mmCIF file of C-alpha atoms in Angstrom:
data_model
loop_
_atom_site.group_PDB
_atom_site.id
_atom_site.type_symbol
_atom_site.label_atom_id
_atom_site.label_comp_id
_atom_site.label_asym_id
_atom_site.label_seq_id
_atom_site.Cartn_x
_atom_site.Cartn_y
_atom_site.Cartn_z
ATOM 1 C CA HIS A 774 60.997 8.296 13.494
ATOM 2 C CA GLY A 775 59.746 6.449 10.517
ATOM 3 C CA GLY A 776 57.248 4.178 12.512
ATOM 4 C CA GLU A 777 53.690 4.295 13.153
ATOM 5 C CA VAL A 778 52.350 7.379 15.330
ATOM 6 C CA VAL A 779 49.444 8.029 17.306
ATOM 7 C CA ASN A 780 46.724 10.574 16.126
ATOM 8 C CA PRO A 781 46.501 12.989 18.995
ATOM 9 C CA LEU A 782 42.623 13.452 18.512
ATOM 10 C CA ALA A 783 42.327 9.559 18.719
ATOM 11 C CA TRP A 784 44.290 9.637 21.891
ATOM 12 C CA PHE A 785 42.180 12.363 23.638
ATOM 13 C CA ARG A 786 38.608 10.773 22.342
ATOM 14 C CA ALA A 787 39.939 7.546 24.104
ATOM 15 C CA LEU A 788 41.112 9.357 27.344
ATOM 16 C CA GLU A 789 37.762 11.122 27.528
ATOM 17 C CA ARG A 790 36.038 8.007 27.316
ATOM 18 C CA LEU A 791 38.234 6.186 29.901
ATOM 19 C CA LEU A 792 38.467 9.044 32.320
ATOM 20 C CA PRO A 793 36.880 8.555 35.743
ATOM 21 C CA ALA A 794 34.199 11.188 36.911
ATOM 22 C CA ASN A 795 36.572 12.645 39.781
ATOM 23 C CA ALA A 796 39.690 13.280 37.383
ATOM 24 C CA VAL A 797 41.688 16.247 37.596
ATOM 25 C CA LEU A 798 43.503 17.202 34.371
ATOM 26 C CA VAL A 799 46.668 19.376 34.399
ATOM 27 C CA GLY A 800 47.517 20.854 31.137
ATOM 28 C CA ASP A 801 51.086 21.946 30.448
ATOM 29 C CA GLY A 802 52.320 22.392 26.640
ATOM 30 C CA GLY A 803 51.224 23.966 23.423
ATOM 31 C CA ASP A 804 49.862 22.241 20.683
ATOM 32 C CA PHE A 805 48.966 18.727 22.051
ATOM 33 C CA VAL A 806 47.515 20.438 25.187
ATOM 34 C CA ALA A 807 45.441 22.768 23.116
ATOM 35 C CA CYS A 808 44.249 19.697 21.071
ATOM 36 C CA GLY A 809 43.315 18.280 24.387
ATOM 37 C CA ALA A 810 41.660 21.273 25.776
ATOM 38 C CA TYR A 811 39.129 20.950 22.520
ATOM 39 C CA THR A 812 38.612 17.367 23.267
ATOM 40 C CA LEU A 813 38.468 16.526 27.053
ATOM 41 C CA ARG A 814 35.606 17.699 29.234
ATOM 42 C CA PRO A 815 36.430 18.835 32.605
ATOM 43 C CA ARG A 816 34.901 16.926 35.285
ATOM 44 C CA GLY A 817 33.791 19.684 37.278
ATOM 45 C CA PRO A 818 34.950 22.778 39.205
ATOM 46 C CA LEU A 819 38.982 22.817 39.775
ATOM 47 C CA SER A 820 39.385 19.868 37.687
ATOM 48 C CA TRP A 821 41.135 21.328 34.761
ATOM 49 C CA LEU A 822 44.300 23.023 35.711
ATOM 50 C CA ASP A 823 46.658 24.932 33.131
ATOM 51 C CA PRO A 824 48.955 28.165 33.061
ATOM 52 C CA GLY A 825 46.340 30.362 31.551
ATOM 53 C CA VAL A 826 46.434 32.871 28.936
ATOM 54 C CA PHE A 827 50.355 33.528 29.218
ATOM 55 C CA GLY A 828 51.117 29.885 28.708
ATOM 56 C CA THR A 829 53.854 29.580 31.311
ATOM 57 C CA LEU A 830 55.386 26.407 30.460
ATOM 58 C CA GLY A 831 56.569 24.045 33.333
ATOM 59 C CA VAL A 832 53.816 24.318 35.779
ATOM 60 C CA GLY A 833 52.251 21.041 35.247
ATOM 61 C CA GLY A 834 54.480 19.140 37.520
ATOM 62 C CA GLY A 835 54.011 21.421 40.397
ATOM 63 C CA PHE A 836 50.178 21.702 39.735
ATOM 64 C CA ALA A 837 49.772 17.755 39.718
ATOM 65 C CA VAL A 838 51.654 17.848 43.164
ATOM 66 C CA GLY A 839 49.017 20.466 44.507
ATOM 67 C CA ALA A 840 46.273 18.527 43.006
ATOM 68 C CA ALA A 841 47.404 15.172 44.318
ATOM 69 C CA ALA A 842 48.012 16.572 47.895
ATOM 70 C CA VAL A 843 44.549 18.195 48.004
ATOM 71 C CA CYS A 844 42.690 15.206 46.099
ATOM 72 C CA PRO A 845 44.421 12.211 46.928
ATOM 73 C CA ALA A 846 41.442 10.152 46.143
ATOM 74 C CA LYS A 847 41.213 11.548 42.662
ATOM 75 C CA GLN A 848 43.009 10.342 39.403
ATOM 76 C CA VAL A 849 45.327 13.376 38.392
ATOM 77 C CA TRP A 850 46.495 13.538 34.895
ATOM 78 C CA ILE A 851 49.203 15.783 33.587
ATOM 79 C CA ILE A 852 48.903 16.398 29.895
ATOM 80 C CA TRP A 853 52.428 17.404 28.584
ATOM 81 C CA GLY A 854 53.803 18.676 25.200
ATOM 82 C CA ASP A 855 57.234 16.916 24.651
ATOM 83 C CA GLY A 856 58.942 20.434 25.030
ATOM 84 C CA SER A 857 57.039 21.392 28.091
ATOM 85 C CA SER A 858 57.524 17.971 29.802
ATOM 86 C CA GLY A 859 61.301 19.025 30.206
ATOM 87 C CA TYR A 860 60.708 21.763 32.767
ATOM 88 C CA SER A 861 58.987 19.565 35.370
ATOM 89 C CA LEU A 862 59.489 15.759 34.426
ATOM 90 C CA ALA A 863 61.760 15.476 37.318
ATOM 91 C CA GLU A 864 58.864 15.866 39.681
ATOM 92 C CA TYR A 865 58.487 12.189 39.022
ATOM 93 C CA ASP A 866 60.928 11.952 41.937
ATOM 94 C CA THR A 867 58.423 13.833 44.289
ATOM 95 C CA TYR A 868 55.546 11.607 43.156
ATOM 96 C CA VAL A 869 57.492 8.451 44.101
ATOM 97 C CA ARG A 870 59.029 9.804 47.551
ATOM 98 C CA HIS A 871 55.635 11.043 48.468
ATOM 99 C CA LYS A 872 53.483 8.273 47.051
ATOM 100 C CA MET A 873 51.427 10.447 45.035
ATOM 101 C CA PRO A 874 49.835 8.231 42.103
ATOM 102 C CA VAL A 875 50.110 10.872 39.442
ATOM 103 C CA LEU A 876 49.757 10.024 35.619
ATOM 104 C CA SER A 877 50.942 11.782 32.718
ATOM 105 C CA VAL A 878 50.825 11.549 29.138
ATOM 106 C CA ILE A 879 53.670 13.421 26.803
ATOM 107 C CA GLY A 880 52.311 14.121 23.233
ATOM 108 C CA ASN A 881 55.639 13.492 21.566
ATOM 109 C CA ASP A 882 55.909 14.628 18.069
ATOM 110 C CA ALA A 883 59.732 15.471 18.491
ATOM 111 C CA CYS A 884 58.723 19.353 17.715
ATOM 112 C CA TRP A 885 57.676 22.512 19.324
ATOM 113 C CA ALA A 886 54.665 22.258 17.067
ATOM 114 C CA GLN A 887 52.676 25.176 18.066
ATOM 115 C CA ILE A 888 55.755 27.464 17.336
ATOM 116 C CA ALA A 889 56.960 25.456 14.272
ATOM 117 C CA ARG A 890 53.606 25.801 12.512
ATOM 118 C CA ASP A 891 53.674 29.640 12.026
ATOM 119 C CA GLN A 892 57.655 29.715 12.130
ATOM 120 C CA LYS A 893 58.002 27.563 9.031
ATOM 121 C CA GLU A 894 55.302 29.196 7.168
ATOM 122 C CA ILE A 895 56.382 32.815 7.909
ATOM 123 C CA LEU A 896 60.149 32.530 8.305
ATOM 124 C CA LYS A 897 60.367 29.193 5.996
ATOM 125 C CA ASP A 898 62.494 27.695 8.880
ATOM 126 C CA GLU A 899 62.091 25.494 11.769
ATOM 127 C CA VAL A 900 65.249 26.280 13.442
ATOM 128 C CA GLY A 901 65.030 25.927 17.310
ATOM 129 C CA CYS A 902 61.979 23.676 16.858
ATOM 130 C CA THR A 903 63.049 20.392 16.020
ATOM 131 C CA LEU A 904 63.464 17.917 18.979
ATOM 132 C CA SER A 905 63.910 14.219 19.359
ATOM 133 C CA PHE A 906 61.550 11.377 19.831
ATOM 134 C CA THR A 907 63.212 11.112 23.584
ATOM 135 C CA ASP A 908 62.358 8.341 25.790
ATOM 136 C CA TYR A 909 60.301 9.983 28.156
ATOM 137 C CA HIS A 910 58.993 6.903 29.687
ATOM 138 C CA VAL A 911 62.351 5.749 30.599
ATOM 139 C CA VAL A 912 63.106 9.110 32.452
ATOM 140 C CA ALA A 913 60.193 8.520 34.526
ATOM 141 C CA LYS A 914 61.422 4.950 35.267
ATOM 142 C CA GLY A 915 64.592 6.573 36.455
ATOM 143 C CA TYR A 916 63.015 8.533 39.011
ATOM 144 C CA GLY A 917 61.067 5.326 40.263
ATOM 145 C CA GLY A 918 57.880 5.740 38.572
ATOM 146 C CA GLN A 919 56.487 3.366 35.675
ATOM 147 C CA GLY A 920 56.942 4.258 32.025
ATOM 148 C CA LEU A 921 54.674 3.231 29.245
ATOM 149 C CA LEU A 922 55.268 3.774 25.404
ATOM 150 C CA CYS A 923 52.030 4.150 22.746
ATOM 151 C CA THR A 924 53.150 4.351 19.193
ATOM 152 C CA LYS A 925 49.935 3.203 17.469
ATOM 153 C CA ASN A 926 46.251 4.164 17.724
ATOM 154 C CA SER A 927 45.274 0.424 18.430
ATOM 155 C CA ASP A 928 47.263 0.345 21.738
ATOM 156 C CA ILE A 929 45.663 3.590 23.152
ATOM 157 C CA ASP A 930 43.199 2.099 25.322
ATOM 158 C CA GLU A 931 45.375 -0.735 26.483
ATOM 159 C CA VAL A 932 48.021 1.718 27.560
ATOM 160 C CA ILE A 933 45.552 4.118 29.183
ATOM 161 C CA GLU A 934 43.956 1.198 31.278
ATOM 162 C CA LYS A 935 47.442 -0.017 32.166
ATOM 163 C CA ALA A 936 48.273 3.393 33.450
ATOM 164 C CA GLN A 937 45.024 3.524 35.633
ATOM 165 C CA SER A 938 45.854 0.099 36.970
ATOM 166 C CA ILE A 939 49.094 1.433 38.153
ATOM 167 C CA HIS A 940 47.292 4.347 39.555
ATOM 168 C CA HIS A 941 44.845 2.019 41.394
ATOM 169 C CA SER A 942 47.855 0.025 43.030
ATOM 170 C CA GLY A 943 49.372 3.541 44.176
ATOM 171 C CA GLY A 944 51.904 3.995 41.690
ATOM 172 C CA CYS A 945 52.746 6.717 39.166
ATOM 173 C CA ALA A 946 53.168 6.450 35.482
ATOM 174 C CA CYS A 947 54.214 8.536 32.543
ATOM 175 C CA ILE A 948 52.820 7.529 29.139
ATOM 176 C CA ASN A 949 55.334 8.395 26.267
ATOM 177 C CA ALA A 950 52.702 8.810 23.152
ATOM 178 C CA HIS A 951 54.385 9.298 19.732
ATOM 179 C CA ILE A 952 52.065 11.316 18.179
ATOM 180 C CA GLY A 953 52.011 12.664 14.353
ATOM 181 C CA ILE A 954 51.847 16.203 13.541
ATOM 182 C CA THR A 955 48.579 17.513 12.566
ATOM 183 C CA ASP A 956 46.904 20.559 10.880
ATOM 184 C CA PHE A 957 43.944 20.408 13.431
ATOM 185 C CA ARG A 958 44.818 23.696 14.853
ATOM 186 C CA LYS A 959 46.266 25.278 12.074
ATOM 187 C CA GLY A 960 45.150 28.836 11.943
ATOM 188 C CA SER A 961 44.027 28.913 15.582
ATOM 189 C CA ILE A 962 45.121 31.854 17.585
ATOM 190 C CA SER A 963 46.894 30.693 20.861
ATOM 191 C CA MET A 964 46.421 32.924 23.536
#
């Protein structure tokens, strides 16, 4: 990558500050989502949806469809890891066709980070864990949604506010946040 990246904790602190009181958060991923779980405050009952202890990746897109259908006045956010987004990013087609103003952020560190951390330490190899800094925001555009790219901490607020503006106008948006690898969760037991 070689460029500037976003600190995932800075990202979530900003999102926490800018989220409305009625937001619904959908977590679908590993390390990035777990950082969000430590940082974000659910807004009320049934306002944090995730796959539970079994970590069934790929549920985020469908959970967001359900949340947007049941709570059309609420701001629905999917928090995706870059690996897990591949399982349901195509739901942007559903959001557009059914006029569901879902917002998402993909924490893109080009890595299955939660797996790689232990695999590198234990097996001395990251085989199968390396991804690319894919243009996920362009993929969302291909389905008719809006796509935003965030590559530095100084742009976080502006990008979140732009996504919220798209939501308020009835559109859906996907933010591709190029994040740095962090040791914040090193030593955590993922269950």
